Coordinates of C-alpha atoms in Angstrom, one line a residue:
M429 CA 72.2 39.5 -121.8
A430 CA 75.7 40.9 -122.3
A431 CA 75.8 42.3 -118.8
A432 CA 74.9 38.9 -117.4
E433 CA 77.7 37.3 -119.4
D434 CA 80.2 39.9 -118.1
E435 CA 79.2 39.2 -114.5
L436 CA 79.8 35.5 -115.1
L437 CA 83.3 36.3 -116.4
L438 CA 84.2 38.4 -113.4
P439 CA 86.2 36.6 -110.7
R440 CA 84.1 35.7 -107.6
L441 CA 85.0 36.7 -104.1
P442 CA 86.4 33.3 -103.1
E443 CA 88.6 33.2 -106.2
L444 CA 89.9 36.7 -105.5
F445 CA 90.7 35.9 -101.9
E446 CA 92.4 32.5 -102.6
T447 CA 94.5 33.9 -105.4
S448 CA 95.7 36.8 -103.4
K449 CA 96.5 34.6 -100.4
Q450 CA 98.5 32.2 -102.7
L451 CA 100.4 35.2 -104.1
L452 CA 101.2 36.4 -100.6
D453 CA 102.5 33.0 -99.6
E454 CA 104.7 32.9 -102.7
V455 CA 106.1 36.3 -101.9
E456 CA 106.8 35.4 -98.3
I457 CA 108.8 32.2 -99.1
A458 CA 110.4 33.5 -102.3
T459 CA 114.2 33.4 -102.5
E460 CA 114.4 36.2 -105.1
P461 CA 115.1 39.8 -103.9
T462 CA 112.0 41.7 -103.0
G463 CA 112.9 44.3 -105.5
S464 CA 113.0 41.9 -108.4
R465 CA 110.6 42.2 -111.3
I466 CA 109.0 38.8 -110.5
I467 CA 108.2 39.6 -106.9
Q468 CA 107.0 43.1 -107.6
D469 CA 104.6 41.8 -110.3
K470 CA 103.1 39.5 -107.8
V471 CA 102.8 42.3 -105.3
F472 CA 101.0 44.6 -107.7
K473 CA 98.7 41.8 -108.8
G474 CA 97.9 40.8 -105.2
L475 CA 97.1 44.5 -104.4
D476 CA 94.8 44.7 -107.4
L477 CA 92.9 41.5 -106.5
L478 CA 92.5 42.6 -102.8
K479 CA 91.2 46.0 -103.9
K480 CA 88.5 44.3 -106.0
A481 CA 87.8 41.9 -103.1
A482 CA 87.4 44.9 -100.7
E483 CA 85.1 46.7 -103.1
M484 CA 83.0 43.5 -103.4
L485 CA 82.8 43.1 -99.6
S486 CA 81.6 46.6 -99.3
Q487 CA 78.9 46.1 -101.9
L488 CA 77.8 42.8 -100.4
E489 CA 77.8 44.3 -96.8
L490 CA 79.0 41.0 -95.6
F491 CA 80.1 42.4 -92.2
S492 CA 78.0 44.7 -90.1
Q493 CA 78.5 46.3 -86.7
N494 CA 75.1 45.2 -85.7
E495 CA 76.1 41.5 -85.5
D496 CA 78.4 39.5 -83.3
L497 CA 81.2 37.1 -84.3
E498 CA 78.9 34.1 -83.7
E499 CA 76.5 35.4 -86.4
I500 CA 79.2 35.4 -89.1
A501 CA 79.3 32.2 -91.2
S502 CA 82.4 30.0 -90.7
T503 CA 83.4 30.2 -94.4
D504 CA 83.1 34.0 -94.3
L505 CA 85.4 34.6 -91.4
K506 CA 88.5 34.5 -93.7
Y507 CA 87.4 37.6 -95.5
L508 CA 88.1 39.7 -92.4
M509 CA 91.8 39.2 -93.2
V510 CA 91.6 41.2 -96.5
P511 CA 92.9 44.5 -94.8
A512 CA 95.7 42.6 -93.2
F513 CA 96.7 41.1 -96.6
Q514 CA 96.6 44.6 -98.1
G515 CA 99.0 45.8 -95.4
A516 CA 101.4 42.9 -96.0
F517 CA 101.5 43.5 -99.7
A518 CA 101.9 47.3 -99.2
L519 CA 105.1 46.7 -97.2
K520 CA 106.5 44.6 -100.0
Q521 CA 106.5 47.5 -102.5
V522 CA 110.0 48.7 -103.4
N523 CA 110.2 52.4 -104.2
P524 CA 112.5 54.6 -102.1
S525 CA 110.9 57.8 -103.1
K526 CA 107.4 56.6 -102.0
R527 CA 108.5 54.5 -99.0
L528 CA 106.9 56.8 -96.5
D529 CA 103.6 56.7 -98.3
H530 CA 103.7 52.9 -98.5
L531 CA 104.4 52.6 -94.8
Q532 CA 101.5 54.9 -93.9
W533 CA 99.2 53.0 -96.2
A534 CA 100.2 49.7 -94.8
R535 CA 99.8 51.0 -91.2
E536 CA 96.3 52.2 -92.1
H537 CA 95.3 48.7 -93.4
F538 CA 96.7 46.9 -90.4
L539 CA 95.0 49.3 -88.0
N540 CA 91.7 48.8 -89.9
Y541 CA 92.1 45.0 -89.5
L542 CA 92.8 45.3 -85.8
T543 CA 89.9 47.6 -85.2
Q544 CA 87.6 45.2 -86.9
C545 CA 88.9 42.2 -84.9
Q546 CA 88.6 44.2 -81.6
Y547 CA 85.0 45.0 -82.4
Y548 CA 84.2 41.4 -83.0
H549 CA 86.2 40.3 -79.9
V550 CA 88.4 37.9 -81.9
A551 CA 91.1 38.2 -79.2
E552 CA 92.1 40.3 -76.3
F553 CA 94.8 42.9 -77.2
E554 CA 95.5 46.6 -76.9
L555 CA 94.8 48.6 -80.1
P556 CA 97.9 50.7 -81.2
K557 CA 97.7 54.4 -80.8
T558 CA 96.6 56.5 -83.7
K559 CA 98.7 59.3 -85.1
T560 CA 97.0 61.9 -83.0
N561 CA 97.4 60.0 -79.8
S562 CA 101.0 59.1 -80.7
A563 CA 101.8 62.8 -81.2
E564 CA 100.2 63.7 -77.8
N565 CA 102.0 60.8 -76.1
N566 CA 105.4 61.9 -77.6
T567 CA 104.8 65.5 -76.4
A568 CA 103.9 64.3 -72.9
N569 CA 107.0 62.0 -72.7
S570 CA 109.4 64.5 -74.2
S571 CA 110.1 65.9 -70.7
M572 CA 111.2 62.5 -69.4
A573 CA 114.9 62.0 -69.5
Y574 CA 114.7 58.2 -69.5
P575 CA 111.9 55.7 -70.5
S576 CA 110.0 54.1 -67.7
I577 CA 111.6 50.8 -66.6
V578 CA 108.1 49.4 -65.8
A579 CA 106.9 50.3 -69.2
M580 CA 109.9 48.7 -70.9
A581 CA 109.4 45.5 -68.8
S582 CA 105.7 45.3 -69.6
H583 CA 106.4 45.8 -73.3
R584 CA 109.0 43.1 -73.3
Q585 CA 106.6 40.7 -71.5
A586 CA 103.8 41.4 -74.0
K587 CA 106.1 40.6 -76.9
I588 CA 107.1 37.3 -75.2
E589 CA 103.4 36.4 -74.7
R590 CA 102.7 37.2 -78.3
Y591 CA 105.5 35.0 -79.4
K592 CA 104.3 32.1 -77.3
Q593 CA 100.7 32.5 -78.7
K594 CA 102.0 32.7 -82.2
K595 CA 103.8 29.4 -81.8
E596 CA 100.8 27.7 -80.3
V597 CA 98.5 29.1 -83.1
E598 CA 100.9 27.9 -85.8
H599 CA 101.1 24.4 -84.3
R600 CA 97.3 24.1 -84.2
L601 CA 97.0 25.5 -87.7
S602 CA 99.3 22.9 -89.1
A603 CA 97.2 20.2 -87.5
L604 CA 93.9 21.5 -89.0
K605 CA 95.2 22.6 -92.4
S606 CA 95.1 19.3 -94.3
A607 CA 91.6 18.5 -93.1
V608 CA 90.1 22.0 -93.9
E609 CA 91.8 22.3 -97.3
S610 CA 90.6 18.8 -98.3
G611 CA 87.1 19.6 -97.3
Q612 CA 86.9 16.8 -94.8
A613 CA 86.6 19.0 -91.7
D614 CA 83.3 19.7 -90.1
D615 CA 82.0 23.3 -89.5
E616 CA 83.4 23.4 -86.0
H617 CA 86.9 22.7 -87.1
V618 CA 86.6 25.1 -90.1
R619 CA 85.5 27.9 -87.8
E620 CA 88.4 27.1 -85.4
Y621 CA 90.8 27.1 -88.4
Y622 CA 89.8 30.6 -89.6
L623 CA 89.7 32.0 -86.1
L624 CA 93.2 30.8 -85.5
H625 CA 94.2 32.6 -88.8
L626 CA 92.6 35.8 -87.5
R627 CA 94.5 35.6 -84.2
R628 CA 97.7 34.9 -86.1
W629 CA 97.3 38.0 -88.2
I630 CA 96.5 40.0 -85.1
G631 CA 100.0 39.3 -83.8
I632 CA 101.5 40.0 -87.2
S633 CA 99.7 43.3 -87.5
L634 CA 100.8 44.4 -84.0
E635 CA 104.4 43.6 -84.8
E636 CA 104.3 45.3 -88.2
I637 CA 102.7 48.5 -86.9
E638 CA 105.5 48.7 -84.2
S639 CA 108.2 48.3 -86.9
I640 CA 106.4 50.8 -89.2
D641 CA 106.3 53.4 -86.5
Q642 CA 110.0 53.1 -86.0
E643 CA 110.8 53.3 -89.7
I644 CA 108.5 56.3 -90.2
K645 CA 110.4 58.1 -87.4
I646 CA 113.7 57.3 -89.0
L647 CA 112.6 58.5 -92.4
R648 CA 111.1 61.7 -91.1
E649 CA 114.3 62.5 -89.2
K650 CA 116.3 61.8 -92.3
D651 CA 114.1 64.1 -94.4
S652 CA 114.4 66.9 -91.8
A653 CA 118.2 66.5 -91.7
K654 CA 118.3 66.6 -95.5
E655 CA 116.2 69.8 -95.6
A656 CA 118.4 71.4 -93.0
S657 CA 121.6 70.6 -95.0
T658 CA 119.9 71.8 -98.2
S659 CA 118.9 75.1 -96.7
Q660 CA 122.3 75.6 -95.2
S661 CA 124.1 74.9 -98.5
S662 CA 121.7 77.2 -100.3
R663 CA 122.8 80.2 -98.2
Q664 CA 125.1 82.6 -100.0
D665 CA 128.7 82.0 -99.0
R666 CA 130.5 84.9 -97.5
P667 CA 132.9 86.5 -100.0
P668 CA 136.6 86.3 -99.2
M669 CA 138.0 89.3 -97.4
K670 CA 140.5 91.3 -99.5
P671 CA 143.8 92.2 -97.8
F672 CA 144.6 95.8 -96.9
V673 CA 147.2 97.7 -95.0
L674 CA 146.1 99.0 -91.6
T675 CA 148.0 102.2 -90.5
R676 CA 147.8 104.4 -87.5
D677 CA 147.1 107.7 -89.3
M678 CA 146.9 109.2 -92.8
A679 CA 150.7 109.9 -92.9
Q680 CA 151.5 106.3 -92.4
A681 CA 148.8 105.3 -95.0
K682 CA 150.5 107.4 -97.6
V683 CA 153.9 105.9 -96.8
F684 CA 152.9 102.3 -96.7
G685 CA 150.4 102.7 -99.5
A686 CA 153.1 103.8 -101.8
G687 CA 155.1 100.6 -101.2
Y688 CA 152.1 98.4 -101.8
P689 CA 150.1 99.9 -104.7
S690 CA 148.0 96.8 -105.1
L691 CA 146.7 96.8 -101.5
A692 CA 144.2 99.3 -100.1
S693 CA 145.3 101.3 -97.1
M694 CA 143.1 102.2 -94.2
T695 CA 143.7 104.0 -91.0
V696 CA 142.6 102.7 -87.6
N697 CA 140.0 105.3 -87.3
D698 CA 138.6 104.5 -90.7
W699 CA 138.6 100.8 -89.9
Y700 CA 136.8 101.5 -86.6
E701 CA 134.1 103.7 -88.3
Q702 CA 133.5 101.2 -91.0
H703 CA 133.0 98.3 -88.5
R704 CA 130.8 100.5 -86.3
K705 CA 128.5 101.2 -89.2
F706 CA 128.0 97.4 -89.9
G707 CA 127.7 96.6 -86.2
A708 CA 130.7 94.4 -86.1
L709 CA 132.4 95.8 -83.1
P710 CA 132.5 93.8 -79.8
D711 CA 131.0 96.7 -77.8
Q712 CA 128.0 97.1 -80.0
G713 CA 124.8 95.5 -78.7
I714 CA 126.0 95.8 -75.1
A715 CA 123.9 98.1 -72.9
K716 CA 125.8 101.1 -71.6
T717 CA 125.4 101.7 -67.9
T718 CA 126.7 105.3 -68.0
S719 CA 126.0 107.8 -70.8
G720 CA 129.1 108.6 -72.7
A721 CA 131.3 106.0 -70.9
I722 CA 133.7 103.9 -73.0
P723 CA 133.3 100.1 -72.5
I724 CA 136.3 98.5 -70.8
I725 CA 136.8 96.1 -73.7
V726 CA 137.6 99.0 -76.1
I727 CA 140.1 100.8 -73.8
P728 CA 143.1 98.7 -75.0
Y729 CA 142.2 99.5 -78.5
F730 CA 142.2 103.3 -77.8
L731 CA 145.5 103.0 -75.9
V732 CA 147.3 101.3 -78.7
F733 CA 145.8 102.3 -82.1
T734 CA 144.5 105.9 -81.6
K735 CA 146.1 109.2 -80.7
F736 CA 146.1 108.2 -77.0
W737 CA 149.0 105.8 -77.7
M738 CA 151.4 108.2 -75.9
V739 CA 149.6 107.3 -72.6
S740 CA 150.6 103.7 -73.0
V741 CA 154.2 104.6 -73.8
L742 CA 154.5 106.8 -70.7
A743 CA 153.0 104.1 -68.5
L744 CA 155.4 101.5 -69.9
A745 CA 158.4 103.9 -69.4
W746 CA 157.4 104.5 -65.7
L747 CA 157.0 100.8 -65.2
A748 CA 160.5 100.2 -66.5
Y749 CA 162.0 103.0 -64.4
D750 CA 160.2 101.8 -61.2
W751 CA 160.7 98.1 -61.9
N752 CA 163.2 97.4 -58.9
T753 CA 161.8 99.8 -56.3
H754 CA 159.9 97.2 -54.5
S755 CA 163.0 95.1 -54.0
Q756 CA 165.2 98.0 -52.6
G757 CA 163.0 98.6 -49.6
K758 CA 162.9 101.8 -47.3
K759 CA 166.1 103.8 -46.7
Q760 CA 167.4 103.3 -43.1
G761 CA 167.6 106.4 -40.9
K762 CA 168.5 107.2 -37.3
S763 CA 166.4 105.5 -34.8
S764 CA 165.6 106.9 -31.3
D765 CA 165.7 103.4 -29.8
P766 CA 169.0 102.9 -28.0
C767 CA 168.7 99.2 -28.5
L768 CA 168.6 99.5 -32.2
C769 CA 171.5 102.0 -32.2
Q770 CA 173.9 99.8 -30.1
G771 CA 172.8 96.6 -31.6
G772 CA 173.6 93.4 -29.7
N773 CA 176.2 95.0 -27.5
H774 CA 173.7 96.7 -25.2
R775 CA 173.5 95.3 -21.7
D776 CA 171.2 96.2 -18.8
G777 CA 172.7 98.0 -15.9

């Protein structure tokens, strides 16, 4: 007896649907911010009512894949919109930390609604790609430098057609609304009214899924950039390099080191050996073509900072001594040519 009384107290399916539909209309036309407490309370209440309605529809098995659209009663057609209402409420939730989960949940509800409508042939439309198909499509199109102009034009034309159909449906709904809600419409007009609602929500679901996919892409790129910056900042910063005195040999190290006791002194050879051990020299990592050959990039270093510096000094001295030789030319000597000896005074005969 108590169980029967509890069942009578539970809200019925029409009450759950109408209450949730009214809450969704109030949220859509509300002037308060979506994140306000009043709006969020309505959102959570609507989601709870629609969850109960979906469970009740599953228990009643009101819709079956073994029947056609004509076999569904006119008053039961409106319950096909339950997943679409769930998706619309899911998008109204405001929680930045769970935004990605809300988007994926809303997309799943919209896709379920579109799949059901396509099965019953409510309208002719192309079902959006699932996550797997979208990933494969992105991989295939990643090699293309620019999107196809034909695809962009067809996509734009499809949006224009959807907009025109949306306006026609809304105009027809406004004409039938008063008669259906007052109960004066016959079964034919009631059926047309709910079929128009189903087609209207098909257009809304397609647009929402397109927006959801774009927002999900932005959020994932943002998360990946944040992870990259976090991993980069977590790296250990390189300690600052301590100053030191670089000298040519040990004798200079003793002289300069005495003048700067707070600074470490190091010879060029010690510096070279230390960097060679850590692999910080420019010639390390370069394959040597000849065994024992010195790379060309290291030759200036040897000619300036090692014991071979005298070679550089001698070369510079010879260059300074021989600087004007090219401008003096060859010394003139006696020529065997009588024309050259007598110059311009030579005459024939």
